[in-house]
């Protein structure tokens, strides 16, 4: 078949993802779409997938909605296209074999139920009835979704391709894309051996080849193929197609019927990356010779759960490659490097069961210019370019596949590929017994062990771990004394130029181009008035600005600026690694800082939000009076080469003021008591700035307006809000919250905890939840006050209090007035 010379969108790759993207583009009315598949449809990974169709299991709303949508789609495609998908809703059971998993699945079940998944907790007896071949005497419970089950991945792909064609898209097999053509920083088309296609958009859905193809256009897609296994037994009497799917992560296995025998799928704890150098271009409908020796212990354990699988013969022991990403989330969205270059790849073994949702999201993102789901956790720009290096991929992938079946303890950090980025203070923090976790590749100090104690986690759990008291001490020190926090991982940018102020002001919902020497907390919105970034902008002088965002937002914020500054006299430089950030926070912070600088830090000379260069030892540092913990405090930006000197000066002087090091755990509990937002955790790209409770930071009347202003005005005009981000405090000091706990008003679920911590000052677990008033009326404090609130913590309903204003220091006096005046 020939190819057209021009198309609005070229989709590269004919697996489940590419066909789903093409289908959904056509369904949205964009029919000028060409899908190019190098070989035949499904030739990559899709043809050999096990086809589990599971909606249970994720604490992410985005993933759960995608799963639900996908299952519904696969259920209706046959009627639409005449091509069956093989969907068999035989049921799915996840079993819990130990107390930690039971806790996890109960938490997940409550959240999934809130999202509309029909999940039931069942006992070992019921598991046995549903899946008689399983050993159940050592199981604690099962989590059963009757509507889940399995599909045939090849049939799904064919149905999507047929649906795309029926709606007007073109699907071409046997034509590889050899290059994506880029002109002026934007997609111009694709090159193939049979000619070029001019195009406005491409979507790279090339599966495990996506990284290699991206590299050719300078687009980083850090995914890596890995070996992925299942075994199929000879027929087993009594096994038929009505058997539900069973999954026992503790035994590394899942089980379903196949050819009247059983398929035993495996997720081994440590896996093997495949072809770290380059995935062979010619690999199609290929398999990998299985490594029996490496897999034997896992296989043994998996077979022990369903003993009959070890008693009958093995028909096939299959190994095929699948793509894994550094954080086990897919790589989706517009690449920051090239405009209109979209990616949808890196599906981490759930490409079939999320494929419909991924395709819908990408198509909608392209057609409307922005996604309508929270993409902060899946956006290609959350990942860093260094994560594409062979050494990083080789190291991290060993761990990622196994993490699928690990117990997902809160705050669990990957342990491979660590030490990729070190703060200039790293060695000093090691000496202070910091316990580190991975913070976008940086080693971030999470908490500090006291003198004489080794910084290690004794046992991961959902309860109070050994470091709980150390964390509490850090938290209290920030509230009562003074702490030092190394925040060097924060993303920092210098923006310069005649138009810098005007350009930043146009991006910012707040007024950031006022007097020099002032920091402004602001959001950057899209045209829909929802939040793209949450950051601070400090005006240093008329044509120099200092922009600081969180670690995960680095590439998003950078590309937003690069795009907004095009054609203007404004340029941005990423100086993240060149500057350390040391926060000195707490009521005694002014005393401490005054003892090491000649600068006048009095309220009159250095008010809240002031930003000045001050001397500190031999260094000149940018000192900003601002806080993310709710106390009097300062952020110090120090040239990397002077960071040690400044740190040594601060810690030496700090002894007299009881200075304590504080880590990210304390940062999180302190900010949560104060209700300070954290983008990507409790606010995201789907939240209007008003619903997020950030209207105070929006300057609706500033001259020139800002991106998203019309949408904010329209939202305001539409009347009072019925959906608002609300602080939730458990009144029982014992239970802990992390994320996903469902919040109920008079027993009715009205939202869930997006992020949580422990409020040592407030005396209980505290979080932020986006609550929705079911009757659509105004969600105000009286609606919060006049009801009984509970939070579902792993199946237990815990009483709670809800507040729109922060429960800690609601009048916001401490950052502005507290603290002792310098002597
Ligand atoms: C053993 C195993 C079991 C699995 N079980 C399940 C399961 O039960 N449930 C589930 O949800 N997922 C499962 N998966 C994962 C699932 O198979 C994948 O996530 C999914 O198939 C990925 O789809 P894709 O479209 O991204 O990639 P692919 O299917 O690999 O499609 C990419 C396509 O791009 C083509 N291509 C590459 N480069 C080019 C180019 N330059 N030009 C044109 N075409 C190109 C390739 O030929 C290929 O057809 C399993 C995976 C494995 C290996």
PDB file of N, CA and C in Angstrom, residues 576-632:
ATOM      1  N   UNK A 576      19.952  24.956  38.110  1.00  0.00           N
ATOM      2  CA  UNK A 576      19.640  24.058  39.233  1.00  0.00           C
ATOM      3  C   UNK A 576      20.906  23.523  39.909  1.00  0.00           C
ATOM      4  N   UNK A 577      21.808  22.983  39.103  1.00  0.00           N
ATOM      5  CA  UNK A 577      22.995  22.345  39.683  1.00  0.00           C
ATOM      6  C   UNK A 577      24.049  23.330  40.149  1.00  0.00           C
ATOM      7  N   UNK A 578      23.937  24.556  39.721  1.00  0.00           N
ATOM      8  CA  UNK A 578      24.978  25.539  40.035  1.00  0.00           C
ATOM      9  C   UNK A 578      24.776  26.225  41.380  1.00  0.00           C
ATOM     10  N   UNK A 579      23.611  26.038  41.949  1.00  0.00           N
ATOM     11  CA  UNK A 579      23.284  26.729  43.194  1.00  0.00           C
ATOM     12  C   UNK A 579      22.744  25.752  44.229  1.00  0.00           C
ATOM     13  N   UNK A 580      23.286  25.813  45.410  1.00  0.00           N
ATOM     14  CA  UNK A 580      22.696  25.061  46.517  1.00  0.00           C
ATOM     15  C   UNK A 580      21.555  25.900  47.089  1.00  0.00           C
ATOM     16  N   UNK A 581      20.593  25.211  47.681  1.00  0.00           N
ATOM     17  CA  UNK A 581      19.552  25.934  48.410  1.00  0.00           C
ATOM     18  C   UNK A 581      19.529  25.407  49.840  1.00  0.00           C
ATOM     19  N   UNK A 582      19.753  26.325  50.768  1.00  0.00           N
ATOM     20  CA  UNK A 582      19.749  25.947  52.188  1.00  0.00           C
ATOM     21  C   UNK A 582      18.649  26.752  52.858  1.00  0.00           C
ATOM     22  N   UNK A 583      17.682  26.060  53.445  1.00  0.00           N
ATOM     23  CA  UNK A 583      16.592  26.762  54.130  1.00  0.00           C
ATOM     24  C   UNK A 583      16.868  26.794  55.622  1.00  0.00           C
ATOM     25  N   UNK A 584      16.761  27.981  56.183  1.00  0.00           N
ATOM     26  CA  UNK A 584      16.878  28.151  57.631  1.00  0.00           C
ATOM     27  C   UNK A 584      15.498  28.590  58.100  1.00  0.00           C
ATOM     28  N   UNK A 585      14.827  27.733  58.855  1.00  0.00           N
ATOM     29  CA  UNK A 585      13.426  27.975  59.170  1.00  0.00           C
ATOM     30  C   UNK A 585      13.165  27.776  60.656  1.00  0.00           C
ATOM     31  N   UNK A 586      12.231  28.555  61.177  1.00  0.00           N
ATOM     32  CA  UNK A 586      11.845  28.419  62.580  1.00  0.00           C
ATOM     33  C   UNK A 586      11.949  29.751  63.286  1.00  0.00           C
ATOM     34  N   UNK A 587      11.279  29.857  64.451  1.00  0.00           N
ATOM     35  CA  UNK A 587      11.237  31.143  65.163  1.00  0.00           C
ATOM     36  C   UNK A 587      12.623  31.702  65.489  1.00  0.00           C
ATOM     37  N   UNK A 588      13.640  30.871  65.599  1.00  0.00           N
ATOM     38  CA  UNK A 588      14.969  31.394  65.926  1.00  0.00           C
ATOM     39  C   UNK A 588      15.854  31.569  64.678  1.00  0.00           C
ATOM     40  N   UNK A 589      15.235  31.465  63.502  1.00  0.00           N
ATOM     41  CA  UNK A 589      16.045  31.545  62.279  1.00  0.00           C
ATOM     42  C   UNK A 589      16.686  32.918  62.112  1.00  0.00           C
ATOM     43  N   UNK A 590      15.957  33.968  62.508  1.00  0.00           N
ATOM     44  CA  UNK A 590      16.522  35.310  62.322  1.00  0.00           C
ATOM     45  C   UNK A 590      17.726  35.520  63.228  1.00  0.00           C
ATOM     46  N   UNK A 591      17.596  35.024  64.453  1.00  0.00           N
ATOM     47  CA  UNK A 591      18.737  35.153  65.385  1.00  0.00           C
ATOM     48  C   UNK A 591      19.972  34.455  64.814  1.00  0.00           C
ATOM     49  N   UNK A 592      19.739  33.234  64.350  1.00  0.00           N
ATOM     50  CA  UNK A 592      20.886  32.469  63.833  1.00  0.00           C
ATOM     51  C   UNK A 592      21.509  33.189  62.639  1.00  0.00           C
ATOM     52  N   UNK A 593      20.653  33.576  61.703  1.00  0.00           N
ATOM     53  CA  UNK A 593      21.179  34.187  60.488  1.00  0.00           C
ATOM     54  C   UNK A 593      21.870  35.525  60.795  1.00  0.00           C
ATOM     55  N   UNK A 594      21.300  36.255  61.706  1.00  0.00           N
ATOM     56  CA  UNK A 594      21.889  37.553  62.056  1.00  0.00           C
ATOM     57  C   UNK A 594      23.290  37.385  62.644  1.00  0.00           C
ATOM     58  N   UNK A 595      23.516  36.217  63.240  1.00  0.00           N
ATOM     59  CA  UNK A 595      24.827  36.013  63.867  1.00  0.00           C
ATOM     60  C   UNK A 595      25.929  35.716  62.849  1.00  0.00           C
ATOM     61  N   UNK A 596      25.546  35.465  61.581  1.00  0.00           N
ATOM     62  CA  UNK A 596      26.572  35.130  60.584  1.00  0.00           C
ATOM     63  C   UNK A 596      26.585  36.088  59.399  1.00  0.00           C
ATOM     64  N   UNK A 597      25.831  37.163  59.490  1.00  0.00           N
ATOM     65  CA  UNK A 597      25.837  38.139  58.391  1.00  0.00           C
ATOM     66  C   UNK A 597      25.865  39.546  58.965  1.00  0.00           C
ATOM     67  N   UNK A 598      26.363  40.477  58.168  1.00  0.00           N
ATOM     68  CA  UNK A 598      26.317  41.869  58.606  1.00  0.00           C
ATOM     69  C   UNK A 598      25.014  42.530  58.167  1.00  0.00           C
ATOM     70  N   UNK A 599      24.192  41.789  57.388  1.00  0.00           N
ATOM     71  CA  UNK A 599      22.948  42.389  56.876  1.00  0.00           C
ATOM     72  C   UNK A 599      21.952  42.620  58.007  1.00  0.00           C
ATOM     73  N   UNK A 600      21.152  43.652  57.830  1.00  0.00           N
ATOM     74  CA  UNK A 600      20.097  43.967  58.799  1.00  0.00           C
ATOM     75  C   UNK A 600      18.870  43.116  58.460  1.00  0.00           C
ATOM     76  N   UNK A 601      18.522  42.211  59.346  1.00  0.00           N
ATOM     77  CA  UNK A 601      17.396  41.307  59.079  1.00  0.00           C
ATOM     78  C   UNK A 601      16.142  41.711  59.850  1.00  0.00           C
ATOM     79  N   UNK A 602      16.143  42.895  60.402  1.00  0.00           N
ATOM     80  CA  UNK A 602      14.965  43.323  61.168  1.00  0.00           C
ATOM     81  C   UNK A 602      13.748  43.387  60.243  1.00  0.00           C
ATOM     82  N   UNK A 603      12.571  43.326  60.849  1.00  0.00           N
ATOM     83  CA  UNK A 603      11.344  43.368  60.054  1.00  0.00           C
ATOM     84  C   UNK A 603      11.309  44.572  59.127  1.00  0.00           C
ATOM     85  N   UNK A 604      11.780  45.700  59.640  1.00  0.00           N
ATOM     86  CA  UNK A 604      11.729  46.921  58.835  1.00  0.00           C
ATOM     87  C   UNK A 604      12.661  46.815  57.625  1.00  0.00           C
ATOM     88  N   UNK A 605      13.852  46.290  57.840  1.00  0.00           N
ATOM     89  CA  UNK A 605      14.833  46.237  56.750  1.00  0.00           C
ATOM     90  C   UNK A 605      14.628  45.030  55.857  1.00  0.00           C
ATOM     91  N   UNK A 606      14.075  43.959  56.417  1.00  0.00           N
ATOM     92  CA  UNK A 606      13.996  42.701  55.673  1.00  0.00           C
ATOM     93  C   UNK A 606      12.642  42.045  55.942  1.00  0.00           C
ATOM     94  N   UNK A 607      11.575  42.636  55.376  1.00  0.00           N
ATOM     95  CA  UNK A 607      10.232  42.122  55.682  1.00  0.00           C
ATOM     96  C   UNK A 607       9.955  40.784  54.990  1.00  0.00           C
ATOM     97  N   UNK A 608       8.840  40.196  55.377  1.00  0.00           N
ATOM     98  CA  UNK A 608       8.363  38.977  54.710  1.00  0.00           C
ATOM     99  C   UNK A 608       8.303  39.234  53.209  1.00  0.00           C
ATOM    100  N   UNK A 609       8.780  38.311  52.429  1.00  0.00           N
ATOM    101  CA  UNK A 609       8.851  38.336  50.952  1.00  0.00           C
ATOM    102  C   UNK A 609      10.024  39.154  50.417  1.00  0.00           C
ATOM    103  N   UNK A 610      10.876  39.673  51.309  1.00  0.00           N
ATOM    104  CA  UNK A 610      12.035  40.418  50.792  1.00  0.00           C
ATOM    105  C   UNK A 610      13.073  39.439  50.248  1.00  0.00           C
ATOM    106  N   UNK A 611      13.788  39.863  49.222  1.00  0.00           N
ATOM    107  CA  UNK A 611      14.864  39.058  48.630  1.00  0.00           C
ATOM    108  C   UNK A 611      16.066  39.970  48.416  1.00  0.00           C
ATOM    109  N   UNK A 612      17.196  39.660  49.080  1.00  0.00           N
ATOM    110  CA  UNK A 612      18.376  40.522  48.960  1.00  0.00           C
ATOM    111  C   UNK A 612      19.613  39.654  48.943  1.00  0.00           C
ATOM    112  N   UNK A 613      20.663  40.193  48.353  1.00  0.00           N
ATOM    113  CA  UNK A 613      21.950  39.515  48.476  1.00  0.00           C
ATOM    114  C   UNK A 613      22.549  39.912  49.818  1.00  0.00           C
ATOM    115  N   UNK A 614      22.955  38.945  50.603  1.00  0.00           N
ATOM    116  CA  UNK A 614      23.580  39.237  51.889  1.00  0.00           C
ATOM    117  C   UNK A 614      24.930  38.532  51.953  1.00  0.00           C
ATOM    118  N   UNK A 615      25.782  39.013  52.834  1.00  0.00           N
ATOM    119  CA  UNK A 615      27.064  38.341  53.033  1.00  0.00           C
ATOM    120  C   UNK A 615      26.892  37.234  54.068  1.00  0.00           C
ATOM    121  N   UNK A 616      27.600  36.149  53.853  1.00  0.00           N
ATOM    122  CA  UNK A 616      27.562  35.059  54.839  1.00  0.00           C
ATOM    123  C   UNK A 616      28.924  34.385  54.757  1.00  0.00           C
ATOM    124  N   UNK A 617      29.770  34.702  55.719  1.00  0.00           N
ATOM    125  CA  UNK A 617      31.159  34.255  55.617  1.00  0.00           C
ATOM    126  C   UNK A 617      31.791  34.903  54.395  1.00  0.00           C
ATOM    127  N   UNK A 618      32.484  34.094  53.611  1.00  0.00           N
ATOM    128  CA  UNK A 618      33.116  34.641  52.399  1.00  0.00           C
ATOM    129  C   UNK A 618      32.153  34.749  51.230  1.00  0.00           C
ATOM    130  N   UNK A 619      30.952  34.278  51.432  1.00  0.00           N
ATOM    131  CA  UNK A 619      30.033  34.174  50.294  1.00  0.00           C
ATOM    132  C   UNK A 619      29.024  35.315  50.259  1.00  0.00           C
ATOM    133  N   UNK A 620      28.583  35.597  49.034  1.00  0.00           N
ATOM    134  CA  UNK A 620      27.417  36.453  48.860  1.00  0.00           C
ATOM    135  C   UNK A 620      26.277  35.515  48.494  1.00  0.00           C
ATOM    136  N   UNK A 621      25.211  35.527  49.270  1.00  0.00           N
ATOM    137  CA  UNK A 621      24.126  34.588  48.976  1.00  0.00           C
ATOM    138  C   UNK A 621      22.830  35.362  48.752  1.00  0.00           C
ATOM    139  N   UNK A 622      21.974  34.793  47.926  1.00  0.00           N
ATOM    140  CA  UNK A 622      20.646  35.374  47.749  1.00  0.00           C
ATOM    141  C   UNK A 622      19.785  34.864  48.896  1.00  0.00           C
ATOM    142  N   UNK A 623      19.324  35.804  49.716  1.00  0.00           N
ATOM    143  CA  UNK A 623      18.537  35.429  50.890  1.00  0.00           C
ATOM    144  C   UNK A 623      17.104  35.903  50.669  1.00  0.00           C
ATOM    145  N   UNK A 624      16.152  34.985  50.801  1.00  0.00           N
ATOM    146  CA  UNK A 624      14.752  35.305  50.562  1.00  0.00           C
ATOM    147  C   UNK A 624      13.964  34.965  51.820  1.00  0.00           C
ATOM    148  N   UNK A 625      13.226  35.937  52.322  1.00  0.00           N
ATOM    149  CA  UNK A 625      12.442  35.655  53.525  1.00  0.00           C
ATOM    150  C   UNK A 625      11.083  35.088  53.110  1.00  0.00           C
ATOM    151  N   UNK A 626      10.997  33.816  53.185  1.00  0.00           N
ATOM    152  CA  UNK A 626       9.778  33.111  52.745  1.00  0.00           C
ATOM    153  C   UNK A 626       9.770  31.768  53.461  1.00  0.00           C
ATOM    154  N   UNK A 627       8.633  31.111  53.448  1.00  0.00           N
ATOM    155  CA  UNK A 627       8.574  29.825  54.154  1.00  0.00           C
ATOM    156  C   UNK A 627       7.667  28.842  53.449  1.00  0.00           C
ATOM    157  N   UNK A 628       8.013  27.583  53.551  1.00  0.00           N
ATOM    158  CA  UNK A 628       7.130  26.508  53.087  1.00  0.00           C
ATOM    159  C   UNK A 628       6.765  25.627  54.283  1.00  0.00           C
ATOM    160  N   UNK A 629       7.091  26.119  55.479  1.00  0.00           N
ATOM    161  CA  UNK A 629       6.772  25.338  56.676  1.00  0.00           C
ATOM    162  C   UNK A 629       5.860  26.117  57.629  1.00  0.00           C
ATOM    163  N   UNK A 630       5.629  27.378  57.330  1.00  0.00           N
ATOM    164  CA  UNK A 630       4.693  28.154  58.144  1.00  0.00           C
ATOM    165  C   UNK A 630       5.325  28.871  59.311  1.00  0.00           C
ATOM    166  N   UNK A 631       6.616  29.126  59.248  1.00  0.00           N
ATOM    167  CA  UNK A 631       7.312  29.831  60.333  1.00  0.00           C
ATOM    168  C   UNK A 631       8.123  30.989  59.753  1.00  0.00           C
ATOM    169  N   UNK A 632       8.643  31.802  60.645  1.00  0.00           N
ATOM    170  CA  UNK A 632       9.660  32.758  60.213  1.00  0.00           C
ATOM    171  C   UNK A 632      10.784  31.940  59.573  1.00  0.00           C
TER     172      UNK A 632
END
